[in-house]
């Protein structure tokens, strides 16, 4: 992976420096000096959404956590299955990049009338909303064991997984992208949400990308209803 290239834009956000650079005809996004993603591939990000949509019916409400370079949104917008697509992205700068340099990679998904982009922290938004979705697709970190920012870890622990379950409709599916296998997290998905399937996508170097899909079938138990725990009753 290249670590040099022409800087297209550089901003300082509440989470530090965010850089968009162009290298060899592709774009790269770098956060605080750490490479996050680029526009070179996208097979696993597309699979993340495609496999989730295969498990839901027409008119589905879809939540995408993380705009990234747009592959997930492009896959959702290309499908006739979603009736509504909500995208949560914490960086308003990244949203603006998708109105300019990155628009081809999200296939101008921001212009799709089914798409609503929410500029907010995903975990905070999930805690504040009563909305439920037929599919939730998460790609905001490099995986449950490799978060971009430390607070994101709360999205993958038992309480965070229960929160995601509560934002799923009955029979809904949670799809999670990871840069490497996370067997402990897969076990947590199985215990908290329901049956899990695992998809591996080979990459040029290193471990395959991994997509976990969990189908909501599990009935919340008394642990979830203890004082201090979020209610597991769907609105």
Tab-separated table of C-alpha atoms in Angstrom:
chain	number	residue	atom	x	y	z
A	1	UNK	CA	0.000	0.000	0.000
A	2	UNK	CA	1.371	3.358	-1.000
A	3	UNK	CA	2.043	5.909	1.696
A	4	UNK	CA	2.720	8.788	-0.675
A	5	UNK	CA	0.490	10.685	-3.034
A	6	UNK	CA	-0.887	14.082	-3.862
A	7	UNK	CA	-2.950	15.567	-1.057
A	8	UNK	CA	-6.402	16.535	-2.359
A	9	UNK	CA	-7.724	17.821	0.949
A	10	UNK	CA	-6.567	17.940	4.554
A	11	UNK	CA	-8.797	18.918	7.479
A	12	UNK	CA	-8.650	18.793	11.261
A	13	UNK	CA	-11.822	17.424	12.863
A	14	UNK	CA	-12.794	16.755	16.461
A	15	UNK	CA	-11.126	13.360	16.045
A	16	UNK	CA	-7.894	14.661	14.538
A	17	UNK	CA	-6.481	15.012	11.043
A	18	UNK	CA	-8.336	13.581	8.051
A	19	UNK	CA	-6.597	13.480	4.681
A	20	UNK	CA	-7.807	12.640	1.194
A	21	UNK	CA	-4.966	11.926	-1.180
A	22	UNK	CA	-4.687	10.673	-4.752
A	23	UNK	CA	-2.171	8.059	-5.799
A	24	UNK	CA	-1.954	6.129	-9.048
A	25	UNK	CA	-5.423	7.168	-10.151
A	26	UNK	CA	-7.034	6.115	-6.878
A	27	UNK	CA	-8.041	7.920	-3.707
A	28	UNK	CA	-6.931	7.078	-0.173
A	29	UNK	CA	-8.340	8.216	3.159
A	30	UNK	CA	-5.909	8.645	6.054
A	31	UNK	CA	-6.868	9.399	9.655
A	32	UNK	CA	-4.215	10.765	12.009
A	33	UNK	CA	-1.492	9.351	9.777
A	34	UNK	CA	-3.073	5.866	9.661
A	35	UNK	CA	-4.313	4.503	6.334
A	36	UNK	CA	-8.015	3.633	6.536
A	37	UNK	CA	-9.251	2.735	3.058
A	38	UNK	CA	-8.884	3.362	-0.649
A	39	UNK	CA	-10.801	3.052	-3.907
A	40	UNK	CA	-8.736	0.193	-5.350
A	41	UNK	CA	-11.009	-2.754	-4.588
A	42	UNK	CA	-14.240	-2.869	-2.591
A	43	UNK	CA	-15.288	-6.480	-3.161
A	44	UNK	CA	-15.846	-7.214	0.525
A	45	UNK	CA	-17.638	-3.922	1.185
A	46	UNK	CA	-20.034	-4.653	-1.668
A	47	UNK	CA	-20.527	-8.198	-0.408
A	48	UNK	CA	-21.350	-6.803	3.041
A	49	UNK	CA	-24.441	-5.099	1.627
A	50	UNK	CA	-25.294	-7.599	-1.085
A	51	UNK	CA	-25.499	-10.572	1.275
A	52	UNK	CA	-27.574	-8.587	3.769
A	53	UNK	CA	-30.024	-7.550	1.042
A	54	UNK	CA	-30.325	-11.175	-0.052
A	55	UNK	CA	-31.907	-11.908	3.327
A	56	UNK	CA	-34.543	-9.155	3.371
A	57	UNK	CA	-37.607	-8.369	1.309
A	58	UNK	CA	-38.533	-5.551	-1.082
A	59	UNK	CA	-38.982	-2.147	0.530
A	60	UNK	CA	-36.446	-2.942	3.246
A	61	UNK	CA	-35.196	-0.236	5.572
A	62	UNK	CA	-31.382	-0.339	5.450
A	63	UNK	CA	-28.878	1.343	7.764
A	64	UNK	CA	-25.269	1.712	6.636
A	65	UNK	CA	-22.785	2.612	9.331
A	66	UNK	CA	-19.848	4.407	7.731
A	67	UNK	CA	-19.744	6.098	4.330
A	68	UNK	CA	-16.094	5.288	3.647
A	69	UNK	CA	-15.166	5.539	-0.016
A	70	UNK	CA	-18.744	4.718	-0.963
A	71	UNK	CA	-18.680	1.068	-2.028
A	72	UNK	CA	-21.376	0.005	0.465
A	73	UNK	CA	-23.693	2.865	-0.451
A	74	UNK	CA	-23.164	2.212	-4.162
A	75	UNK	CA	-24.154	-1.440	-3.706
A	76	UNK	CA	-27.286	-0.540	-1.746
A	77	UNK	CA	-28.345	2.183	-4.189
A	78	UNK	CA	-27.843	-0.157	-7.147
A	79	UNK	CA	-30.382	-2.586	-5.686
A	80	UNK	CA	-34.156	-2.350	-6.017
A	81	UNK	CA	-34.620	-4.031	-2.619
A	82	UNK	CA	-34.183	-1.050	-0.253
A	83	UNK	CA	-37.099	1.296	0.193
A	84	UNK	CA	-35.009	3.518	2.456
A	85	UNK	CA	-31.250	3.799	2.969
A	86	UNK	CA	-29.951	5.669	6.007
A	87	UNK	CA	-26.199	6.339	6.094
A	88	UNK	CA	-24.514	7.318	9.367
A	89	UNK	CA	-21.220	9.156	8.966
A	90	UNK	CA	-19.514	11.084	11.749
A	91	UNK	CA	-17.215	13.148	9.501
A	92	UNK	CA	-19.026	15.917	7.625
A	93	UNK	CA	-15.842	16.409	5.583
A	94	UNK	CA	-16.132	12.868	4.246
A	95	UNK	CA	-19.726	13.537	3.250
A	96	UNK	CA	-18.576	16.601	1.316
A	97	UNK	CA	-15.865	14.583	-0.422
A	98	UNK	CA	-18.679	12.365	-1.747
A	99	UNK	CA	-20.243	15.378	-3.356
A	100	UNK	CA	-16.990	15.968	-5.256
A	101	UNK	CA	-13.952	13.687	-5.620
A	102	UNK	CA	-15.515	10.483	-4.287
A	103	UNK	CA	-18.924	10.798	-5.968
A	104	UNK	CA	-18.096	8.213	-8.709
A	105	UNK	CA	-17.295	5.560	-6.088
A	106	UNK	CA	-20.634	5.929	-4.325
A	107	UNK	CA	-22.219	6.188	-7.788
A	108	UNK	CA	-23.730	9.512	-6.778
A	109	UNK	CA	-25.665	7.626	-4.134
A	110	UNK	CA	-26.206	10.829	-2.178
A	111	UNK	CA	-28.571	11.909	-4.960
A	112	UNK	CA	-30.739	8.790	-4.673
A	113	UNK	CA	-34.148	9.839	-3.253
A	114	UNK	CA	-34.128	6.761	-0.992
A	115	UNK	CA	-30.895	7.885	0.688
A	116	UNK	CA	-30.710	9.975	3.859
A	117	UNK	CA	-27.279	10.834	5.250
A	118	UNK	CA	-27.017	11.521	8.973
A	119	UNK	CA	-23.875	13.329	10.163
A	120	UNK	CA	-23.597	11.804	13.636
A	121	UNK	CA	-21.717	9.287	15.734
A	122	UNK	CA	-23.298	5.897	15.031
A	123	UNK	CA	-23.361	4.598	18.604
A	124	UNK	CA	-24.830	7.818	20.003
A	125	UNK	CA	-27.434	7.887	17.246
A	126	UNK	CA	-28.448	4.270	17.849
A	127	UNK	CA	-28.953	5.083	21.519
A	128	UNK	CA	-31.125	8.093	20.696
A	129	UNK	CA	-33.429	6.619	18.051
A	130	UNK	CA	-36.363	4.237	18.134
A	131	UNK	CA	-36.024	3.391	14.440
A	132	UNK	CA	-35.702	-0.248	13.482
A	133	UNK	CA	-34.206	-1.616	10.279
A	134	UNK	CA	-34.439	-4.773	8.220
A	135	UNK	CA	-30.683	-4.656	7.600
A	136	UNK	CA	-27.835	-2.921	9.393
A	137	UNK	CA	-24.451	-2.929	7.631
A	138	UNK	CA	-21.434	-1.805	9.654
A	139	UNK	CA	-18.129	-0.707	8.150
A	140	UNK	CA	-16.872	2.042	10.438
A	141	UNK	CA	-13.769	0.239	11.753
A	142	UNK	CA	-11.192	-2.250	10.578
A	143	UNK	CA	-13.136	-4.796	12.592
A	144	UNK	CA	-14.363	-5.507	16.125
A	145	UNK	CA	-10.783	-5.999	17.321
A	146	UNK	CA	-9.282	-3.046	15.450
A	147	UNK	CA	-11.309	0.106	15.934
A	148	UNK	CA	-10.440	3.448	14.365
A	149	UNK	CA	-11.147	5.265	17.654
A	150	UNK	CA	-11.172	3.645	21.132
A	151	UNK	CA	-14.795	4.647	21.975
A	152	UNK	CA	-15.979	2.580	19.004
A	153	UNK	CA	-15.183	-0.578	20.976
A	154	UNK	CA	-18.488	-0.099	22.825
A	155	UNK	CA	-20.295	-0.879	19.581
A	156	UNK	CA	-18.987	-4.440	19.607
A	157	UNK	CA	-19.223	-5.453	23.259
A	158	UNK	CA	-22.227	-7.294	24.682
A	159	UNK	CA	-24.247	-4.172	25.427
A	160	UNK	CA	-23.475	-2.658	22.015
A	161	UNK	CA	-24.416	-5.888	20.267
A	162	UNK	CA	-27.706	-5.975	22.198
A	163	UNK	CA	-28.375	-2.387	21.137
A	164	UNK	CA	-27.849	-3.327	17.492
A	165	UNK	CA	-30.196	-6.284	17.934
A	166	UNK	CA	-32.858	-3.952	19.311
A	167	UNK	CA	-32.576	-1.762	16.216
A	168	UNK	CA	-33.302	-4.767	13.983
A	169	UNK	CA	-36.786	-5.768	12.938
A	170	UNK	CA	-37.770	-9.375	13.656
A	171	UNK	CA	-35.839	-11.511	11.201
A	172	UNK	CA	-33.574	-8.558	10.386
A	173	UNK	CA	-29.888	-9.014	9.621
A	174	UNK	CA	-26.754	-7.370	10.989
A	175	UNK	CA	-23.751	-7.431	8.645
A	176	UNK	CA	-20.320	-6.482	10.002
A	177	UNK	CA	-17.099	-5.963	8.025
A	178	UNK	CA	-13.738	-6.957	9.490
A	179	UNK	CA	-10.195	-6.895	8.142
A	180	UNK	CA	-9.490	-10.194	9.930
A	181	UNK	CA	-11.293	-13.033	11.660
A	182	UNK	CA	-12.824	-12.216	15.064
A	183	UNK	CA	-14.095	-15.545	16.433
A	184	UNK	CA	-14.981	-14.184	19.880
A	185	UNK	CA	-17.135	-11.510	18.257
A	186	UNK	CA	-18.816	-14.075	16.005
A	187	UNK	CA	-19.703	-16.081	19.107
A	188	UNK	CA	-21.157	-12.951	20.722
A	189	UNK	CA	-23.301	-12.286	17.641
A	190	UNK	CA	-24.614	-15.837	17.811
A	191	UNK	CA	-25.427	-15.548	21.511
A	192	UNK	CA	-27.004	-12.088	21.432
A	193	UNK	CA	-28.642	-11.850	17.992
A	194	UNK	CA	-28.995	-15.225	16.302
A	195	UNK	CA	-27.472	-17.564	13.695
A	196	UNK	CA	-24.254	-16.316	12.099
A	197	UNK	CA	-22.816	-16.915	8.653
A	198	UNK	CA	-19.257	-15.977	7.727
A	199	UNK	CA	-17.987	-14.863	4.321
A	200	UNK	CA	-14.289	-14.645	3.469
A	201	UNK	CA	-12.982	-12.416	0.685
A	202	UNK	CA	-9.388	-12.889	-0.449
A	203	UNK	CA	-7.176	-9.820	-0.669
A	204	UNK	CA	-3.841	-9.391	-2.498
A	205	UNK	CA	-1.822	-9.551	0.725
A	206	UNK	CA	-2.545	-10.716	4.251
A	207	UNK	CA	-5.594	-12.327	5.795
A	208	UNK	CA	-8.908	-12.386	3.934
A	209	UNK	CA	-11.489	-9.727	4.683
A	210	UNK	CA	-14.361	-11.152	6.725
A	211	UNK	CA	-18.070	-10.365	6.647
A	212	UNK	CA	-20.251	-11.634	9.492
A	213	UNK	CA	-24.025	-11.800	9.104
A	214	UNK	CA	-26.286	-12.404	12.112
A	215	UNK	CA	-30.040	-12.941	11.736
A	216	UNK	CA	-32.224	-11.675	14.564
A	217	UNK	CA	-34.079	-14.666	15.996
A	218	UNK	CA	-33.048	-14.606	19.640
A	219	UNK	CA	-35.533	-13.495	22.313
A	220	UNK	CA	-33.870	-11.149	24.854
A	221	UNK	CA	-33.415	-12.679	28.305
A	222	UNK	CA	-33.604	-11.229	31.785
A	223	UNK	CA	-29.953	-10.053	31.648
A	224	UNK	CA	-31.014	-7.384	29.157
A	225	UNK	CA	-33.760	-6.131	31.465
A	226	UNK	CA	-31.614	-5.575	34.535
A	227	UNK	CA	-31.454	-1.989	35.869
A	228	UNK	CA	-28.995	0.065	33.868
A	229	UNK	CA	-29.392	-2.037	30.726
A	230	UNK	CA	-31.121	-0.636	27.659
A	231	UNK	CA	-34.643	-1.899	27.162
A	232	UNK	CA	-34.835	-4.723	24.643
A	233	UNK	CA	-38.449	-4.079	23.759
A	234	UNK	CA	-38.718	-2.881	20.170
A	235	UNK	CA	-40.727	0.294	19.659
